[in-house]
């Protein structure tokens, strides 16, 4: 579904990723882990075609389409959805207006307003979001946890097929994390999207149980494994886990 091959990315002439490779098949859940500053968020920016990030080498294909030839709108129209670490506030546009416009872009222009509101209220209840947030300006005067829940509301309404979660656990307390993780798990079971999870959070991965876990260091993926690889990182840290992967026994 998504193939990234030999990718090199620069920002202000500084190389952030080099020889980066990743493949995510349809319906798979992948986790990308690494130290702070390793470049994990860079891949999410590149996939959504942030023009501050320059690709100097490599390929990105999604459903046999060259993603590097598309702009952000065109990538979103393919079914991509990015949840960033800190979703921005947008004054003057409500959540309901944004969702209705996005659904129109998907060709669902005949959607009944009453039906739309009922669907929004149902998902608000699922995510434990006040229904008043539906008609509030996007992310305006919301806590970090409320912003992430609203992103999940948008996901449920828009039904994307490729979801990138850039530290969705940021700003979430224990209860909110469980709500968000379980909502994502339920969404995945129902719609079978592909997920790329960028995280440091053990509980999130324990709930979502990724098919593959990748470690990003030295500007590329250096290790790939299952959930047990993430557990080694949580227990031993990145440096120690790297040594163990190279053959050194844990004392």
JSON list of C-alpha atoms in Angstrom, two decimals, residues 66-233:
[
{"chain": "A", "resi": 66, "resn": "UNK", "atom": "CA", "xyz": [4.01, 8.67, -6.96]},
{"chain": "A", "resi": 67, "resn": "UNK", "atom": "CA", "xyz": [3.36, 10.65, -3.79]},
{"chain": "A", "resi": 68, "resn": "UNK", "atom": "CA", "xyz": [6.25, 13.01, -4.47]},
{"chain": "A", "resi": 69, "resn": "UNK", "atom": "CA", "xyz": [4.39, 14.38, -7.50]},
{"chain": "A", "resi": 70, "resn": "UNK", "atom": "CA", "xyz": [1.31, 15.27, -5.44]},
{"chain": "A", "resi": 71, "resn": "UNK", "atom": "CA", "xyz": [0.49, 18.24, -3.21]},
{"chain": "A", "resi": 72, "resn": "UNK", "atom": "CA", "xyz": [-1.04, 18.05, 0.27]},
{"chain": "A", "resi": 73, "resn": "UNK", "atom": "CA", "xyz": [-4.63, 18.28, -0.96]},
{"chain": "A", "resi": 74, "resn": "UNK", "atom": "CA", "xyz": [-4.10, 15.47, -3.47]},
{"chain": "A", "resi": 75, "resn": "UNK", "atom": "CA", "xyz": [-2.49, 13.26, -0.84]},
{"chain": "A", "resi": 76, "resn": "UNK", "atom": "CA", "xyz": [-5.40, 13.86, 1.53]},
{"chain": "A", "resi": 77, "resn": "UNK", "atom": "CA", "xyz": [-7.83, 12.98, -1.26]},
{"chain": "A", "resi": 78, "resn": "UNK", "atom": "CA", "xyz": [-6.11, 9.59, -1.53]},
{"chain": "A", "resi": 79, "resn": "UNK", "atom": "CA", "xyz": [-7.24, 8.86, 2.04]},
{"chain": "A", "resi": 80, "resn": "UNK", "atom": "CA", "xyz": [-4.29, 10.09, 4.14]},
{"chain": "A", "resi": 81, "resn": "UNK", "atom": "CA", "xyz": [-4.90, 11.61, 7.56]},
{"chain": "A", "resi": 82, "resn": "UNK", "atom": "CA", "xyz": [-2.22, 13.03, 9.86]},
{"chain": "A", "resi": 83, "resn": "UNK", "atom": "CA", "xyz": [-2.70, 13.59, 13.57]},
{"chain": "A", "resi": 84, "resn": "UNK", "atom": "CA", "xyz": [0.13, 15.94, 14.57]},
{"chain": "A", "resi": 85, "resn": "UNK", "atom": "CA", "xyz": [1.68, 16.32, 18.01]},
{"chain": "A", "resi": 86, "resn": "UNK", "atom": "CA", "xyz": [-0.05, 19.65, 18.60]},
{"chain": "A", "resi": 87, "resn": "UNK", "atom": "CA", "xyz": [-3.04, 20.24, 16.29]},
{"chain": "A", "resi": 88, "resn": "UNK", "atom": "CA", "xyz": [-3.36, 23.95, 15.53]},
{"chain": "A", "resi": 89, "resn": "UNK", "atom": "CA", "xyz": [-6.27, 26.19, 16.38]},
{"chain": "A", "resi": 90, "resn": "UNK", "atom": "CA", "xyz": [-8.26, 27.54, 13.40]},
{"chain": "A", "resi": 91, "resn": "UNK", "atom": "CA", "xyz": [-10.41, 30.53, 14.25]},
{"chain": "A", "resi": 92, "resn": "UNK", "atom": "CA", "xyz": [-13.60, 31.15, 12.31]},
{"chain": "A", "resi": 93, "resn": "UNK", "atom": "CA", "xyz": [-14.22, 27.57, 11.12]},
{"chain": "A", "resi": 94, "resn": "UNK", "atom": "CA", "xyz": [-16.16, 25.06, 13.23]},
{"chain": "A", "resi": 95, "resn": "UNK", "atom": "CA", "xyz": [-15.53, 21.34, 13.38]},
{"chain": "A", "resi": 96, "resn": "UNK", "atom": "CA", "xyz": [-18.91, 20.69, 11.77]},
{"chain": "A", "resi": 97, "resn": "UNK", "atom": "CA", "xyz": [-18.12, 23.04, 8.88]},
{"chain": "A", "resi": 98, "resn": "UNK", "atom": "CA", "xyz": [-14.73, 21.44, 8.27]},
{"chain": "A", "resi": 99, "resn": "UNK", "atom": "CA", "xyz": [-16.13, 17.91, 8.33]},
{"chain": "A", "resi": 100, "resn": "UNK", "atom": "CA", "xyz": [-19.03, 18.82, 6.06]},
{"chain": "A", "resi": 101, "resn": "UNK", "atom": "CA", "xyz": [-16.65, 20.45, 3.53]},
{"chain": "A", "resi": 102, "resn": "UNK", "atom": "CA", "xyz": [-14.31, 17.43, 3.65]},
{"chain": "A", "resi": 103, "resn": "UNK", "atom": "CA", "xyz": [-17.23, 15.05, 3.09]},
{"chain": "A", "resi": 104, "resn": "UNK", "atom": "CA", "xyz": [-18.30, 17.18, 0.13]},
{"chain": "A", "resi": 105, "resn": "UNK", "atom": "CA", "xyz": [-14.80, 16.75, -1.31]},
{"chain": "A", "resi": 106, "resn": "UNK", "atom": "CA", "xyz": [-15.29, 13.00, -0.97]},
{"chain": "A", "resi": 107, "resn": "UNK", "atom": "CA", "xyz": [-18.41, 13.26, -3.11]},
{"chain": "A", "resi": 108, "resn": "UNK", "atom": "CA", "xyz": [-20.91, 12.98, -0.26]},
{"chain": "A", "resi": 109, "resn": "UNK", "atom": "CA", "xyz": [-22.69, 16.24, -1.11]},
{"chain": "A", "resi": 110, "resn": "UNK", "atom": "CA", "xyz": [-26.17, 14.79, -0.57]},
{"chain": "A", "resi": 111, "resn": "UNK", "atom": "CA", "xyz": [-25.51, 14.01, 3.11]},
{"chain": "A", "resi": 112, "resn": "UNK", "atom": "CA", "xyz": [-28.51, 15.01, 5.20]},
{"chain": "A", "resi": 113, "resn": "UNK", "atom": "CA", "xyz": [-27.69, 17.65, 7.87]},
{"chain": "A", "resi": 114, "resn": "UNK", "atom": "CA", "xyz": [-29.74, 15.82, 10.50]},
{"chain": "A", "resi": 115, "resn": "UNK", "atom": "CA", "xyz": [-28.00, 12.57, 9.65]},
{"chain": "A", "resi": 116, "resn": "UNK", "atom": "CA", "xyz": [-24.62, 14.30, 9.86]},
{"chain": "A", "resi": 117, "resn": "UNK", "atom": "CA", "xyz": [-25.39, 15.82, 13.29]},
{"chain": "A", "resi": 118, "resn": "UNK", "atom": "CA", "xyz": [-26.65, 12.49, 14.64]},
{"chain": "A", "resi": 119, "resn": "UNK", "atom": "CA", "xyz": [-23.47, 10.78, 13.46]},
{"chain": "A", "resi": 120, "resn": "UNK", "atom": "CA", "xyz": [-21.31, 13.49, 15.05]},
{"chain": "A", "resi": 121, "resn": "UNK", "atom": "CA", "xyz": [-23.17, 13.16, 18.36]},
{"chain": "A", "resi": 122, "resn": "UNK", "atom": "CA", "xyz": [-22.76, 9.37, 18.34]},
{"chain": "A", "resi": 123, "resn": "UNK", "atom": "CA", "xyz": [-19.00, 9.64, 17.91]},
{"chain": "A", "resi": 124, "resn": "UNK", "atom": "CA", "xyz": [-18.78, 12.42, 20.52]},
{"chain": "A", "resi": 125, "resn": "UNK", "atom": "CA", "xyz": [-20.35, 10.02, 22.99]},
{"chain": "A", "resi": 126, "resn": "UNK", "atom": "CA", "xyz": [-17.94, 7.27, 21.99]},
{"chain": "A", "resi": 127, "resn": "UNK", "atom": "CA", "xyz": [-14.94, 9.56, 22.53]},
{"chain": "A", "resi": 128, "resn": "UNK", "atom": "CA", "xyz": [-16.38, 11.27, 25.61]},
{"chain": "A", "resi": 129, "resn": "UNK", "atom": "CA", "xyz": [-16.39, 14.69, 23.90]},
{"chain": "A", "resi": 130, "resn": "UNK", "atom": "CA", "xyz": [-18.98, 17.37, 24.78]},
{"chain": "A", "resi": 131, "resn": "UNK", "atom": "CA", "xyz": [-21.38, 17.70, 21.85]},
{"chain": "A", "resi": 132, "resn": "UNK", "atom": "CA", "xyz": [-20.96, 21.49, 22.08]},
{"chain": "A", "resi": 133, "resn": "UNK", "atom": "CA", "xyz": [-17.46, 20.98, 20.58]},
{"chain": "A", "resi": 134, "resn": "UNK", "atom": "CA", "xyz": [-19.07, 20.10, 17.25]},
{"chain": "A", "resi": 135, "resn": "UNK", "atom": "CA", "xyz": [-19.90, 23.76, 16.69]},
{"chain": "A", "resi": 136, "resn": "UNK", "atom": "CA", "xyz": [-16.79, 25.19, 18.33]},
{"chain": "A", "resi": 137, "resn": "UNK", "atom": "CA", "xyz": [-13.98, 26.62, 16.21]},
{"chain": "A", "resi": 138, "resn": "UNK", "atom": "CA", "xyz": [-11.40, 23.97, 15.37]},
{"chain": "A", "resi": 139, "resn": "UNK", "atom": "CA", "xyz": [-9.31, 23.15, 18.47]},
{"chain": "A", "resi": 140, "resn": "UNK", "atom": "CA", "xyz": [-10.14, 26.58, 19.93]},
{"chain": "A", "resi": 141, "resn": "UNK", "atom": "CA", "xyz": [-9.48, 26.80, 23.68]},
{"chain": "A", "resi": 142, "resn": "UNK", "atom": "CA", "xyz": [-9.13, 23.02, 23.99]},
{"chain": "A", "resi": 143, "resn": "UNK", "atom": "CA", "xyz": [-6.69, 21.01, 26.09]},
{"chain": "A", "resi": 144, "resn": "UNK", "atom": "CA", "xyz": [-4.15, 18.71, 24.45]},
{"chain": "A", "resi": 145, "resn": "UNK", "atom": "CA", "xyz": [-6.31, 15.70, 25.20]},
{"chain": "A", "resi": 146, "resn": "UNK", "atom": "CA", "xyz": [-9.45, 17.35, 23.81]},
{"chain": "A", "resi": 147, "resn": "UNK", "atom": "CA", "xyz": [-7.62, 18.23, 20.58]},
{"chain": "A", "resi": 148, "resn": "UNK", "atom": "CA", "xyz": [-6.54, 14.62, 20.08]},
{"chain": "A", "resi": 149, "resn": "UNK", "atom": "CA", "xyz": [-10.08, 13.36, 20.72]},
{"chain": "A", "resi": 150, "resn": "UNK", "atom": "CA", "xyz": [-11.40, 15.82, 18.15]},
{"chain": "A", "resi": 151, "resn": "UNK", "atom": "CA", "xyz": [-8.87, 14.48, 15.64]},
{"chain": "A", "resi": 152, "resn": "UNK", "atom": "CA", "xyz": [-10.28, 11.01, 16.31]},
{"chain": "A", "resi": 153, "resn": "UNK", "atom": "CA", "xyz": [-13.78, 12.37, 15.74]},
{"chain": "A", "resi": 154, "resn": "UNK", "atom": "CA", "xyz": [-12.66, 13.64, 12.33]},
{"chain": "A", "resi": 155, "resn": "UNK", "atom": "CA", "xyz": [-11.14, 10.23, 11.55]},
{"chain": "A", "resi": 156, "resn": "UNK", "atom": "CA", "xyz": [-14.39, 8.42, 12.35]},
{"chain": "A", "resi": 157, "resn": "UNK", "atom": "CA", "xyz": [-16.34, 10.84, 10.18]},
{"chain": "A", "resi": 158, "resn": "UNK", "atom": "CA", "xyz": [-13.97, 10.93, 7.18]},
{"chain": "A", "resi": 159, "resn": "UNK", "atom": "CA", "xyz": [-12.91, 7.25, 7.20]},
{"chain": "A", "resi": 160, "resn": "UNK", "atom": "CA", "xyz": [-9.29, 7.64, 5.97]},
{"chain": "A", "resi": 161, "resn": "UNK", "atom": "CA", "xyz": [-7.39, 4.57, 4.75]},
{"chain": "A", "resi": 162, "resn": "UNK", "atom": "CA", "xyz": [-3.86, 5.67, 5.71]},
{"chain": "A", "resi": 163, "resn": "UNK", "atom": "CA", "xyz": [-3.47, 7.24, 9.17]},
{"chain": "A", "resi": 164, "resn": "UNK", "atom": "CA", "xyz": [-0.23, 8.71, 10.51]},
{"chain": "A", "resi": 165, "resn": "UNK", "atom": "CA", "xyz": [-0.24, 9.33, 14.26]},
{"chain": "A", "resi": 166, "resn": "UNK", "atom": "CA", "xyz": [2.63, 11.63, 15.25]},
{"chain": "A", "resi": 167, "resn": "UNK", "atom": "CA", "xyz": [2.81, 11.16, 19.02]},
{"chain": "A", "resi": 168, "resn": "UNK", "atom": "CA", "xyz": [-0.94, 11.14, 19.49]},
{"chain": "A", "resi": 169, "resn": "UNK", "atom": "CA", "xyz": [-0.22, 10.29, 23.15]},
{"chain": "A", "resi": 170, "resn": "UNK", "atom": "CA", "xyz": [1.29, 13.77, 23.68]},
{"chain": "A", "resi": 171, "resn": "UNK", "atom": "CA", "xyz": [-0.87, 15.73, 26.11]},
{"chain": "A", "resi": 172, "resn": "UNK", "atom": "CA", "xyz": [-3.07, 12.76, 27.06]},
{"chain": "A", "resi": 173, "resn": "UNK", "atom": "CA", "xyz": [-3.62, 11.63, 30.64]},
{"chain": "A", "resi": 174, "resn": "UNK", "atom": "CA", "xyz": [-4.02, 7.92, 31.43]},
{"chain": "A", "resi": 175, "resn": "UNK", "atom": "CA", "xyz": [-7.80, 7.87, 30.96]},
{"chain": "A", "resi": 176, "resn": "UNK", "atom": "CA", "xyz": [-7.73, 9.88, 27.72]},
{"chain": "A", "resi": 177, "resn": "UNK", "atom": "CA", "xyz": [-4.98, 7.65, 26.34]},
{"chain": "A", "resi": 178, "resn": "UNK", "atom": "CA", "xyz": [-7.13, 4.55, 26.89]},
{"chain": "A", "resi": 179, "resn": "UNK", "atom": "CA", "xyz": [-10.14, 6.19, 25.21]},
{"chain": "A", "resi": 180, "resn": "UNK", "atom": "CA", "xyz": [-8.08, 7.29, 22.19]},
{"chain": "A", "resi": 181, "resn": "UNK", "atom": "CA", "xyz": [-6.23, 3.98, 21.84]},
{"chain": "A", "resi": 182, "resn": "UNK", "atom": "CA", "xyz": [-9.37, 1.87, 22.13]},
{"chain": "A", "resi": 183, "resn": "UNK", "atom": "CA", "xyz": [-11.20, 4.13, 19.65]},
{"chain": "A", "resi": 184, "resn": "UNK", "atom": "CA", "xyz": [-8.35, 3.67, 17.20]},
{"chain": "A", "resi": 185, "resn": "UNK", "atom": "CA", "xyz": [-8.42, -0.08, 17.73]},
{"chain": "A", "resi": 186, "resn": "UNK", "atom": "CA", "xyz": [-12.17, -0.19, 17.13]},
{"chain": "A", "resi": 187, "resn": "UNK", "atom": "CA", "xyz": [-11.80, 1.97, 14.02]},
{"chain": "A", "resi": 188, "resn": "UNK", "atom": "CA", "xyz": [-9.07, -0.33, 12.70]},
{"chain": "A", "resi": 189, "resn": "UNK", "atom": "CA", "xyz": [-11.19, -3.43, 13.24]},
{"chain": "A", "resi": 190, "resn": "UNK", "atom": "CA", "xyz": [-14.13, -1.85, 11.41]},
{"chain": "A", "resi": 191, "resn": "UNK", "atom": "CA", "xyz": [-12.45, -0.07, 8.48]},
{"chain": "A", "resi": 192, "resn": "UNK", "atom": "CA", "xyz": [-9.07, -1.89, 8.20]},
{"chain": "A", "resi": 193, "resn": "UNK", "atom": "CA", "xyz": [-6.90, 1.19, 7.50]},
{"chain": "A", "resi": 194, "resn": "UNK", "atom": "CA", "xyz": [-3.11, 1.16, 7.54]},
{"chain": "A", "resi": 195, "resn": "UNK", "atom": "CA", "xyz": [-1.57, 2.93, 10.55]},
{"chain": "A", "resi": 196, "resn": "UNK", "atom": "CA", "xyz": [1.85, 4.43, 11.11]},
{"chain": "A", "resi": 197, "resn": "UNK", "atom": "CA", "xyz": [2.28, 5.24, 14.80]},
{"chain": "A", "resi": 198, "resn": "UNK", "atom": "CA", "xyz": [5.12, 7.50, 15.94]},
{"chain": "A", "resi": 199, "resn": "UNK", "atom": "CA", "xyz": [5.30, 7.15, 19.70]},
{"chain": "A", "resi": 200, "resn": "UNK", "atom": "CA", "xyz": [7.26, 6.69, 22.93]},
{"chain": "A", "resi": 201, "resn": "UNK", "atom": "CA", "xyz": [4.19, 5.39, 24.76]},
{"chain": "A", "resi": 202, "resn": "UNK", "atom": "CA", "xyz": [4.20, 1.74, 25.84]},
{"chain": "A", "resi": 203, "resn": "UNK", "atom": "CA", "xyz": [0.50, 1.59, 26.75]},
{"chain": "A", "resi": 204, "resn": "UNK", "atom": "CA", "xyz": [-0.55, 2.80, 23.30]},
{"chain": "A", "resi": 205, "resn": "UNK", "atom": "CA", "xyz": [1.39, 0.02, 21.60]},
{"chain": "A", "resi": 206, "resn": "UNK", "atom": "CA", "xyz": [0.15, -2.61, 24.05]},
{"chain": "A", "resi": 207, "resn": "UNK", "atom": "CA", "xyz": [-3.44, -1.75, 23.10]},
{"chain": "A", "resi": 208, "resn": "UNK", "atom": "CA", "xyz": [-2.91, -1.39, 19.34]},
{"chain": "A", "resi": 209, "resn": "UNK", "atom": "CA", "xyz": [-0.44, -4.31, 19.02]},
{"chain": "A", "resi": 210, "resn": "UNK", "atom": "CA", "xyz": [1.46, -3.23, 15.89]},
{"chain": "A", "resi": 211, "resn": "UNK", "atom": "CA", "xyz": [2.35, -5.81, 13.26]},
{"chain": "A", "resi": 212, "resn": "UNK", "atom": "CA", "xyz": [5.83, -4.31, 12.97]},
{"chain": "A", "resi": 213, "resn": "UNK", "atom": "CA", "xyz": [8.00, -1.99, 15.07]},
{"chain": "A", "resi": 214, "resn": "UNK", "atom": "CA", "xyz": [10.81, 0.00, 13.45]},
{"chain": "A", "resi": 215, "resn": "UNK", "atom": "CA", "xyz": [13.69, 1.77, 15.15]},
{"chain": "A", "resi": 216, "resn": "UNK", "atom": "CA", "xyz": [14.92, 4.99, 13.54]},
{"chain": "A", "resi": 217, "resn": "UNK", "atom": "CA", "xyz": [18.50, 5.95, 14.27]},
{"chain": "A", "resi": 218, "resn": "UNK", "atom": "CA", "xyz": [21.36, 7.39, 12.23]},
{"chain": "A", "resi": 219, "resn": "UNK", "atom": "CA", "xyz": [18.77, 8.81, 9.79]},
{"chain": "A", "resi": 220, "resn": "UNK", "atom": "CA", "xyz": [17.34, 5.43, 8.73]},
{"chain": "A", "resi": 221, "resn": "UNK", "atom": "CA", "xyz": [15.51, 2.35, 9.97]},
{"chain": "A", "resi": 222, "resn": "UNK", "atom": "CA", "xyz": [18.11, 0.14, 11.62]},
{"chain": "A", "resi": 223, "resn": "UNK", "atom": "CA", "xyz": [15.91, -2.49, 13.29]},
{"chain": "A", "resi": 224, "resn": "UNK", "atom": "CA", "xyz": [12.51, -3.99, 12.55]},
{"chain": "A", "resi": 225, "resn": "UNK", "atom": "CA", "xyz": [10.64, -6.47, 14.70]},
{"chain": "A", "resi": 226, "resn": "UNK", "atom": "CA", "xyz": [7.35, -7.14, 16.43]},
{"chain": "A", "resi": 227, "resn": "UNK", "atom": "CA", "xyz": [5.97, -5.78, 19.70]},
{"chain": "A", "resi": 228, "resn": "UNK", "atom": "CA", "xyz": [8.76, -7.55, 21.60]},
{"chain": "A", "resi": 229, "resn": "UNK", "atom": "CA", "xyz": [11.26, -5.11, 20.05]},
{"chain": "A", "resi": 230, "resn": "UNK", "atom": "CA", "xyz": [9.32, -2.18, 21.52]},
{"chain": "A", "resi": 231, "resn": "UNK", "atom": "CA", "xyz": [9.29, -3.91, 24.91]},
{"chain": "A", "resi": 232, "resn": "UNK", "atom": "CA", "xyz": [13.09, -4.21, 24.79]},
{"chain": "A", "resi": 233, "resn": "UNK", "atom": "CA", "xyz": [13.30, -0.47, 24.13]}
]
